[in-house]
């Protein structure tokens, strides 16, 4: 028997929302977002100065970022527009982390103007940053250990194939060069595996980074003041997967901290995280209505949403659980491909999925779309981005982004006159 995934709204409430806002739309759960931010802060409260810098790219929506800011989170940006958004929402100075790669000059210039903490992806970016802006007092460097990253002999990911970060030798060289250029406060960062569903990822990563920090301190004498564990903490997309336990993760990191950093005199190091998925994925859903049903060689359900609204199934073959609203207790005795309307055969939210019998007009709740969901949307086939709605703690609903209209789609053309020809 599979564990259940229960939508954070019931059918009645969702129909009420859908009577006011056209489907498809994204719906976010303020309560879940706040509770998770508080749990994360509690899990790391043993560390003086801990901060979660929410990865803006996961859910770049001001209405969401504002909630996280209120809960004490910072913002981790990776581009010029994300920096603008973080600043507009009210994140200031060291509340903004800038973890980019292949970085354009304008992005570094804006990051410096906002006094964001810059996380350098490459050793050549030291001279580049100095040339296009200046070298700040505080700099973080991103580490790539190469090879495979394994936990208890299970390969989690392949950093040796990843474009990010500096080699171990480059880190020492980078710290020395930065010190020579006047940098006083150092940070260290790495992102070694994505969507990890194990409580061991952060503790393993922390141990690696803590050891490197101790070595760097000995080799260079640099003042290492923060270590950034970045993102990568996953969620259980499938109902039968175990959930990560953030309290246990925080405790695992604490043990590594006590064993490695404290004896080396680095007990004042502040820990940072840059989680996106863990913070938001379960608290956002894509809500869509069944508009067609088709029987050829297989049984197809046609939604009014498509892969342009949620790309993960088409792009990665990701599993997203689907609840047919009001049929939560009906037997899953029908096998369907659940599709969107793109002229692409990979536009399927689910393939051969056992679901209750579906009728045209049913509302479907596509779970765990709150991170890397709306954000990865696109306009292929001229499809328009949906609205984003926030279900507030008091049960009211706020539109935090309106749906695109054809005028938005055409906004980058000079069509003066073309649309007003009455
Ligand atoms: C994408 C990204 C994150 C967030 O990753 P999640 O898997 O959503 O936790 C954090 N830091 C950096 C540098 C990233 O590129």
Short mmCIF file of C-alpha atoms and ligand atoms in Angstrom, two decimals:
data_model
loop_
_atom_site.label_atom_id
_atom_site.label_comp_id
_atom_site.label_asym_id
_atom_site.label_seq_id
_atom_site.Cartn_x
_atom_site.Cartn_y
_atom_site.Cartn_z
CA UNK A 1 0.00 0.00 0.00
CA UNK A 2 1.49 3.31 -1.05
CA UNK A 3 1.58 6.23 1.29
CA UNK A 4 -0.78 8.94 0.18
CA UNK A 5 -0.01 12.40 -1.06
CA UNK A 6 -2.74 14.72 0.06
CA UNK A 7 -3.33 18.07 -1.68
CA UNK A 8 -3.16 21.10 0.59
CA UNK A 9 -6.66 22.12 -0.58
CA UNK A 10 -9.85 20.10 -0.92
CA UNK A 11 -12.01 19.88 -4.02
CA UNK A 12 -14.61 22.34 -2.81
CA UNK A 13 -12.03 25.03 -2.11
CA UNK A 14 -10.19 24.38 -5.36
CA UNK A 15 -13.41 24.65 -7.40
CA UNK A 16 -14.15 27.91 -5.62
CA UNK A 17 -10.69 29.22 -6.59
CA UNK A 18 -11.09 27.90 -10.15
CA UNK A 19 -14.40 29.74 -10.47
CA UNK A 20 -12.48 32.97 -9.91
CA UNK A 21 -9.21 32.27 -11.74
CA UNK A 22 -8.95 30.47 -15.07
CA UNK A 23 -7.12 27.17 -15.11
CA UNK A 24 -4.35 26.27 -15.42
CA UNK A 25 -2.74 28.06 -12.49
CA UNK A 26 -0.09 27.50 -9.89
CA UNK A 27 -1.27 27.45 -6.30
CA UNK A 28 1.12 27.91 -3.37
CA UNK A 29 0.53 27.12 0.28
CA UNK A 30 1.74 29.91 2.57
CA UNK A 31 1.41 27.75 5.68
CA UNK A 32 3.64 24.98 4.32
CA UNK A 33 6.25 27.50 3.16
CA UNK A 34 6.42 29.24 6.53
CA UNK A 35 6.49 26.00 8.51
CA UNK A 36 9.33 24.64 6.40
CA UNK A 37 11.39 27.83 6.69
CA UNK A 38 10.94 27.70 10.47
CA UNK A 39 11.90 24.02 10.60
CA UNK A 40 15.06 24.68 8.58
CA UNK A 41 16.05 27.56 10.84
CA UNK A 42 15.42 25.37 13.87
CA UNK A 43 17.43 22.45 12.47
CA UNK A 44 20.48 24.70 12.18
CA UNK A 45 19.81 26.96 15.15
CA UNK A 46 22.86 25.44 16.91
CA UNK A 47 25.00 27.40 14.45
CA UNK A 48 25.51 31.05 15.23
CA UNK A 49 24.79 33.02 12.05
CA UNK A 50 23.11 30.24 10.07
CA UNK A 51 21.20 31.51 7.06
CA UNK A 52 19.19 29.84 4.32
CA UNK A 53 19.61 31.82 1.10
CA UNK A 54 16.61 30.65 -0.91
CA UNK A 55 17.62 29.76 -4.49
CA UNK A 56 15.59 32.38 -6.35
CA UNK A 57 15.77 30.45 -9.61
CA UNK A 58 13.54 27.74 -8.10
CA UNK A 59 10.56 30.09 -7.63
CA UNK A 60 11.33 33.62 -8.85
CA UNK A 61 8.09 35.19 -7.64
CA UNK A 62 8.14 38.27 -5.38
CA UNK A 63 5.06 37.11 -3.42
CA UNK A 64 6.95 33.95 -2.43
CA UNK A 65 10.32 35.62 -1.81
CA UNK A 66 8.65 38.10 0.51
CA UNK A 67 7.34 35.30 2.74
CA UNK A 68 10.80 33.73 2.93
CA UNK A 69 12.35 37.11 3.73
CA UNK A 70 9.90 37.53 6.59
CA UNK A 71 11.00 34.11 7.88
CA UNK A 72 14.61 35.28 8.00
CA UNK A 73 15.85 33.78 4.76
CA UNK A 74 18.22 35.46 2.33
CA UNK A 75 18.16 35.18 -1.47
CA UNK A 76 20.60 33.25 -3.63
CA UNK A 77 20.69 34.84 -7.08
CA UNK A 78 22.32 33.61 -10.26
CA UNK A 79 21.58 36.38 -12.77
CA UNK A 80 21.03 40.08 -13.33
CA UNK A 81 17.24 39.90 -13.20
CA UNK A 82 17.24 37.72 -10.10
CA UNK A 83 19.41 40.36 -8.42
CA UNK A 84 16.92 43.06 -9.42
CA UNK A 85 14.06 40.98 -8.03
CA UNK A 86 15.82 40.24 -4.73
CA UNK A 87 16.60 43.94 -4.28
CA UNK A 88 13.02 44.94 -5.16
CA UNK A 89 11.61 42.48 -2.62
CA UNK A 90 13.80 44.06 0.07
CA UNK A 91 16.78 41.72 0.46
CA UNK A 92 19.74 43.95 1.20
CA UNK A 93 23.53 43.55 1.10
CA UNK A 94 24.64 40.35 2.75
CA UNK A 95 21.09 38.98 2.59
CA UNK A 96 21.89 38.37 -1.09
CA UNK A 97 24.24 35.63 -2.24
CA UNK A 98 25.35 35.76 -5.85
CA UNK A 99 26.18 32.22 -6.99
CA UNK A 100 26.50 32.45 -10.75
CA UNK A 101 28.64 30.83 -13.41
CA UNK A 102 29.83 32.01 -16.83
CA UNK A 103 28.96 35.42 -15.41
CA UNK A 104 28.44 38.52 -17.60
CA UNK A 105 30.17 41.75 -16.55
CA UNK A 106 26.85 43.56 -15.89
CA UNK A 107 25.82 40.87 -13.44
CA UNK A 108 28.98 41.26 -11.38
CA UNK A 109 28.59 45.04 -11.53
CA UNK A 110 25.05 44.88 -10.20
CA UNK A 111 26.03 42.35 -7.53
CA UNK A 112 28.74 44.77 -6.35
CA UNK A 113 26.36 47.72 -6.45
CA UNK A 114 23.93 45.82 -4.21
CA UNK A 115 26.84 44.66 -2.03
CA UNK A 116 25.73 41.06 -2.46
CA UNK A 117 28.11 38.34 -1.33
CA UNK A 118 29.87 37.10 -4.45
CA UNK A 119 30.53 33.40 -4.85
CA UNK A 120 33.21 32.96 -7.53
CA UNK A 121 32.74 29.97 -9.81
CA UNK A 122 36.20 30.10 -11.37
CA UNK A 123 39.73 31.30 -10.61
CA UNK A 124 39.76 33.46 -13.77
CA UNK A 125 36.79 35.36 -12.41
CA UNK A 126 39.07 37.06 -9.87
CA UNK A 127 40.74 39.17 -12.56
CA UNK A 128 37.48 39.48 -14.47
CA UNK A 129 35.66 40.81 -11.41
CA UNK A 130 38.51 43.23 -10.65
CA UNK A 131 38.46 44.51 -14.23
CA UNK A 132 34.67 44.98 -14.55
CA UNK A 133 33.98 46.11 -10.97
CA UNK A 134 36.26 45.74 -7.96
CA UNK A 135 37.26 43.12 -5.41
CA UNK A 136 35.09 43.26 -2.28
CA UNK A 137 36.21 42.59 1.31
CA UNK A 138 34.27 39.33 1.39
CA UNK A 139 34.52 36.64 -1.27
CA UNK A 140 33.27 33.06 -1.46
CA UNK A 141 34.83 30.43 -3.73
CA UNK A 142 33.03 27.45 -5.22
CA UNK A 143 34.73 24.06 -4.96
CA UNK A 144 34.48 21.13 -7.37
CA UNK A 145 36.24 18.04 -5.98
CA UNK A 146 36.04 16.19 -9.34
CA UNK A 147 35.52 12.45 -9.63
CA UNK A 148 32.33 10.90 -8.33
CA UNK A 149 30.49 11.92 -5.22
CA UNK A 150 29.37 8.85 -3.28
CA UNK A 151 27.67 8.19 0.03
CA UNK A 152 28.37 4.73 1.46
CA UNK A 153 29.53 3.53 -1.98
CA UNK A 154 26.38 4.80 -3.70
CA UNK A 155 27.31 7.21 -6.45
CA UNK A 156 25.13 10.29 -5.99
CA UNK A 157 26.46 12.45 -8.78
CA UNK A 158 29.42 13.13 -11.00
CA UNK A 159 31.20 16.40 -10.11
CA UNK A 160 34.07 15.50 -12.48
CA UNK A 161 31.64 16.09 -15.35
CA UNK A 162 30.13 19.25 -13.89
CA UNK A 163 31.07 22.68 -15.23
CA UNK A 164 30.93 24.34 -11.83
CA UNK A 165 33.55 25.37 -9.33
CA UNK A 166 37.33 25.30 -8.92
CA UNK A 167 39.69 22.38 -8.47
CA UNK A 168 41.28 21.82 -5.07
CA UNK A 169 44.62 23.33 -6.24
CA UNK A 170 42.85 26.34 -7.74
CA UNK A 171 41.10 27.02 -4.43
CA UNK A 172 44.41 27.49 -2.61
CA UNK A 173 45.70 29.69 -5.42
CA UNK A 174 42.44 31.69 -5.52
CA UNK A 175 42.49 32.35 -1.77
CA UNK A 176 46.13 33.52 -1.97
CA UNK A 177 45.44 35.83 -4.91
CA UNK A 178 42.32 37.23 -3.26
CA UNK A 179 44.23 37.87 -0.02
CA UNK A 180 46.90 39.71 -2.01
CA UNK A 181 44.09 41.86 -3.44
CA UNK A 182 42.87 42.72 0.04
CA UNK A 183 40.06 40.27 0.71
CA UNK A 184 39.53 39.90 4.46
CA UNK A 185 36.60 37.49 4.85
CA UNK A 186 36.34 34.18 3.03
CA UNK A 187 33.61 31.70 2.29
CA UNK A 188 33.62 28.24 0.74
CA UNK A 189 30.82 26.68 -1.31
CA UNK A 190 30.01 23.45 -3.16
CA UNK A 191 26.99 21.80 -4.77
CA UNK A 192 27.74 18.14 -5.41
CA UNK A 193 24.40 16.37 -5.90
CA UNK A 194 20.87 17.37 -6.80
CA UNK A 195 17.53 16.24 -5.34
CA UNK A 196 19.14 13.93 -2.77
CA UNK A 197 16.64 11.86 -0.84
CA UNK A 198 18.90 10.89 2.05
CA UNK A 199 19.66 12.53 5.36
CA UNK A 200 23.36 11.91 4.69
CA UNK A 201 23.94 14.34 1.81
CA UNK A 202 24.49 17.58 3.73
CA UNK A 203 26.53 15.91 6.50
CA UNK A 204 28.82 14.23 3.90
CA UNK A 205 29.18 17.43 1.90
CA UNK A 206 29.78 19.40 5.10
CA UNK A 207 32.56 17.04 6.14
CA UNK A 208 34.29 17.49 2.77
CA UNK A 209 33.99 21.27 2.87
CA UNK A 210 34.99 21.50 6.54
CA UNK A 211 38.19 19.51 5.88
CA UNK A 212 39.05 21.68 2.89
CA UNK A 213 38.39 24.80 4.99
CA UNK A 214 40.83 23.58 7.65
CA UNK A 215 43.46 22.90 4.97
CA UNK A 216 42.90 26.28 3.32
CA UNK A 217 43.27 28.03 6.64
CA UNK A 218 46.57 26.24 7.26
CA UNK A 219 47.87 26.79 3.73
CA UNK A 220 46.89 30.43 3.31
CA UNK A 221 46.05 31.86 6.71
CA UNK A 222 42.79 33.14 5.26
CA UNK A 223 39.99 34.03 7.62
CA UNK A 224 37.28 31.54 6.69
CA UNK A 225 34.02 32.85 8.07
CA UNK A 226 31.24 30.97 6.33
CA UNK A 227 30.64 27.70 4.55
CA UNK A 228 27.79 27.41 2.07
CA UNK A 229 26.28 23.95 1.64
CA UNK A 230 24.27 25.22 -1.33
CA UNK A 231 21.17 23.33 -2.51
CA UNK A 232 20.50 19.73 -3.40
CA UNK A 233 18.34 18.55 -0.50
CA UNK A 234 15.54 16.72 -2.23
CA UNK A 235 11.92 15.84 -1.63
CA UNK A 236 9.88 12.67 -2.01
CA UNK A 237 8.16 13.17 -5.38
CA UNK A 238 6.79 9.62 -5.21
CA UNK A 239 4.30 8.68 -2.51
CA UNK A 240 6.35 5.59 -1.56
CA UNK A 241 9.66 7.45 -1.15
CA UNK A 242 10.98 8.30 2.31
CA UNK A 243 10.99 12.00 3.24
CA UNK A 244 14.15 13.79 4.27
CA UNK A 245 14.24 14.74 7.93
CA UNK A 246 15.72 18.22 8.15
CA UNK A 247 16.19 17.94 11.92
CA UNK A 248 18.32 14.84 11.43
CA UNK A 249 20.19 16.54 8.57
CA UNK A 250 20.96 19.53 10.80
CA UNK A 251 22.16 17.22 13.54
CA UNK A 252 24.41 15.32 11.10
CA UNK A 253 26.00 18.60 10.01
CA UNK A 254 26.43 19.61 13.65
CA UNK A 255 28.39 16.44 14.38
CA UNK A 256 30.72 17.05 11.42
CA UNK A 257 31.12 20.65 12.61
CA UNK A 258 32.08 19.53 16.12
CA UNK A 259 34.47 16.89 14.83
CA UNK A 260 36.25 18.87 12.10
CA UNK A 261 35.86 22.62 12.49
CA UNK A 262 35.77 23.14 16.25
CA UNK A 263 39.12 21.39 16.99
CA UNK A 264 40.73 23.44 14.18
CA UNK A 265 39.68 26.69 15.81
CA UNK A 266 36.94 27.29 13.24
CA UNK A 267 34.02 26.99 15.64
CA UNK A 268 32.80 30.48 14.71
CA UNK A 269 32.18 29.59 11.07
CA UNK A 270 28.65 30.50 9.94
CA UNK A 271 26.77 27.92 7.91
CA UNK A 272 24.70 28.89 4.91
CA UNK A 273 22.40 26.88 2.69
CA UNK A 274 20.88 27.72 -0.68
CA UNK A 275 17.98 25.31 -0.88
CA UNK A 276 15.29 25.78 -3.48
CA UNK A 277 13.51 22.47 -3.94
CA UNK A 278 13.31 21.49 -0.28
CA UNK A 279 11.91 24.91 0.68
CA UNK A 280 9.21 25.17 -1.95
CA UNK A 281 8.53 22.11 -4.12
CA UNK A 282 5.84 20.45 -1.94
CA UNK A 283 4.06 23.77 -1.34
CA UNK A 284 3.22 24.56 -4.95
CA UNK A 285 0.94 22.68 -7.32
CA UNK A 286 -0.05 23.04 -10.94
CA UNK A 287 -3.84 22.96 -11.08
CA UNK A 288 -5.39 22.07 -14.40
CA UNK A 289 -8.71 20.93 -15.80
CA UNK A 290 -9.39 17.92 -18.01
CA UNK A 291 -10.63 19.23 -21.36
CA UNK A 292 -10.37 16.14 -23.56
CA UNK A 293 -10.29 12.42 -23.41
CA UNK A 294 -9.04 10.34 -26.29
CA UNK A 295 -8.94 6.65 -26.97
CA UNK A 296 -6.58 5.35 -29.67
CA UNK A 297 -3.89 2.77 -28.95
CA UNK A 298 -3.73 4.13 -25.44
CA UNK A 299 -6.06 6.08 -23.21
CA UNK A 300 -5.21 9.82 -23.17
CA UNK A 301 -6.34 12.55 -20.83
CA UNK A 302 -5.94 16.06 -22.26
CA UNK A 303 -5.35 18.89 -19.79
CA UNK A 304 -5.54 22.64 -20.27
CA UNK A 305 -1.92 22.78 -18.96
CA UNK A 306 1.08 21.56 -20.92
CA UNK A 307 4.83 21.04 -20.55
CA UNK A 308 5.32 24.79 -21.11
CA UNK A 309 3.75 25.20 -17.64
CA UNK A 310 5.72 22.38 -16.01
CA UNK A 311 8.70 21.07 -17.91
CA UNK A 312 10.17 18.53 -15.50
CA UNK A 313 8.32 15.41 -16.72
CA UNK A 314 9.14 16.17 -20.37
CA UNK A 315 12.71 17.28 -19.70
CA UNK A 316 13.87 14.79 -17.07
CA UNK A 317 11.16 12.14 -17.12
CA UNK A 318 10.39 13.29 -13.57
CA UNK A 319 7.55 11.78 -11.62
CA UNK A 320 4.92 14.25 -10.39
CA UNK A 321 2.10 12.76 -8.40
CA UNK A 322 -1.40 13.59 -9.66
CA UNK A 323 -4.55 13.77 -7.58
CA UNK A 324 -7.92 13.84 -9.37
CA UNK A 325 -9.83 16.16 -7.08
CA UNK A 326 -12.80 14.59 -5.35
CA UNK A 327 -11.69 11.07 -6.35
CA UNK A 328 -9.05 10.68 -3.66
CA UNK A 329 -10.65 7.51 -2.37
CA UNK A 330 -11.73 6.00 -5.67
CA UNK A 331 -9.81 2.94 -6.85
CA UNK A 332 -6.88 3.64 -9.24
CA UNK A 333 -8.09 1.13 -11.80
CA UNK A 334 -7.61 3.11 -15.03
CA UNK A 335 -4.34 3.52 -16.88
CA UNK A 336 -3.80 6.87 -18.57
CA UNK A 337 -1.25 9.05 -20.30
CA UNK A 338 -1.94 12.55 -18.99
CA UNK A 339 -1.00 15.03 -21.70
CA UNK A 340 -0.82 18.69 -22.62
CA UNK A 341 -1.37 20.28 -26.00
CA UNK A 342 2.17 20.92 -27.26
CA UNK A 343 3.10 19.51 -30.64
CA UNK A 344 5.71 17.39 -28.89
CA UNK A 345 5.09 13.80 -27.92
CA UNK A 346 7.04 14.26 -24.68
CA UNK A 347 4.31 16.65 -23.46
CA UNK A 348 3.03 14.12 -20.94
CA UNK A 349 2.64 14.77 -17.23
CA UNK A 350 2.29 11.04 -16.65
CA UNK A 351 2.70 7.91 -18.72
CA UNK A 352 0.85 4.65 -17.98
CA UNK A 353 -0.31 6.13 -14.66
CA UNK A 354 -2.93 4.22 -12.68
CA UNK A 355 -5.60 6.76 -11.68
CA UNK A 356 -9.28 6.77 -10.83
CA UNK A 357 -11.67 6.97 -13.77
CA UNK A 358 -11.37 10.52 -15.12
CA UNK A 359 -14.12 12.63 -16.66
CA UNK A 360 -13.96 15.78 -18.70
CA UNK A 361 -14.22 18.72 -16.32
CA UNK A 362 -12.29 17.05 -13.49
CA UNK A 363 -9.71 19.20 -11.75
CA UNK A 364 -6.25 17.67 -11.37
CA UNK A 365 -3.71 18.71 -8.77
CA UNK A 366 -0.16 18.07 -9.97
CA UNK A 367 1.93 17.86 -6.81
CA UNK A 368 5.37 19.13 -5.88
CA UNK A 369 5.61 21.78 -8.58
CA UNK A 370 6.49 24.65 -6.24
CA UNK A 371 10.20 24.69 -7.16
CA UNK A 372 11.69 24.47 -10.66
CA UNK A 373 8.09 24.36 -11.87
CA UNK A 374 6.63 27.66 -13.06
CA UNK A 375 10.22 28.94 -13.20
CA UNK A 376 11.19 26.59 -16.03
CA UNK A 377 8.13 27.53 -18.06
CA UNK A 378 8.46 28.64 -21.65
CA UNK A 379 6.39 29.84 -24.57
CA UNK A 380 6.78 27.05 -27.14
CA UNK A 381 3.78 26.68 -29.44
CA UNK A 382 2.80 30.19 -28.35
CA UNK A 383 1.58 28.79 -25.03
CA UNK A 384 1.22 31.42 -22.34
CA UNK A 385 2.44 31.29 -18.75
CA UNK A 386 -0.26 30.78 -16.16
CA UNK A 387 -1.12 32.84 -13.12
CA UNK A 388 0.41 32.08 -9.72
CA UNK A 389 -1.90 32.16 -6.72
CA UNK A 390 -1.10 32.13 -3.04
CA UNK A 391 -3.37 30.30 -0.62
CA UNK A 392 -2.85 32.36 2.50
CA UNK A 393 -2.90 31.13 6.06
CA UNK A 394 -6.35 32.68 6.62
CA UNK A 395 -7.76 30.70 3.66
CA UNK A 396 -7.98 33.66 1.30
CA UNK A 397 -6.33 33.60 -2.11
CA UNK A 398 -4.05 36.27 -3.54
CA UNK A 399 -2.93 36.44 -7.15
CA UNK A 400 0.84 36.92 -6.94
CA UNK A 401 1.41 36.82 -10.69
CA UNK A 402 -1.21 37.32 -13.36
CA UNK A 403 -1.44 35.00 -16.34
CA UNK A 404 0.24 36.07 -19.55
CA UNK A 405 -1.92 37.42 -22.32
CA UNK A 406 -1.21 37.37 -26.07
CA UNK A 407 0.00 40.97 -25.67
CA UNK A 408 2.76 39.73 -23.33
CA UNK A 409 3.74 37.12 -25.88
CA UNK A 410 4.01 39.77 -28.58
CA UNK A 411 5.60 42.44 -26.37
CA UNK A 412 9.07 42.02 -27.85
CA UNK A 413 7.91 42.79 -31.36
CA UNK A 414 7.16 46.23 -32.70
CA UNK A 415 3.64 45.50 -33.80
CA UNK A 416 2.38 49.04 -33.46
CA UNK A 417 -0.94 49.20 -35.18
CA UNK A 418 -1.29 45.49 -35.72
CA UNK A 419 -3.36 44.84 -32.63
CA UNK A 420 -5.50 47.93 -32.81
CA UNK A 421 -7.17 47.57 -36.16
CA UNK A 422 -10.81 47.98 -35.32
C1 LIG B 1 19.98 25.41 -8.33
C2 LIG B 1 20.89 25.87 -7.27
C3 LIG B 1 20.49 25.83 -5.92
C4 LIG B 1 19.18 25.23 -5.48
O1 LIG B 1 19.11 23.88 -5.76
P1 LIG B 1 17.89 22.98 -5.19
O2 LIG B 1 18.15 21.65 -5.83
O3 LIG B 1 16.66 23.61 -5.65
O4 LIG B 1 18.03 22.94 -3.72
C5 LIG B 1 21.35 26.33 -4.98
N1 LIG B 1 22.55 26.86 -5.32
C6 LIG B 1 22.97 26.92 -6.59
C7 LIG B 1 24.28 27.53 -6.90
C8 LIG B 1 22.16 26.42 -7.61
O5 LIG B 1 22.60 26.47 -8.88
#
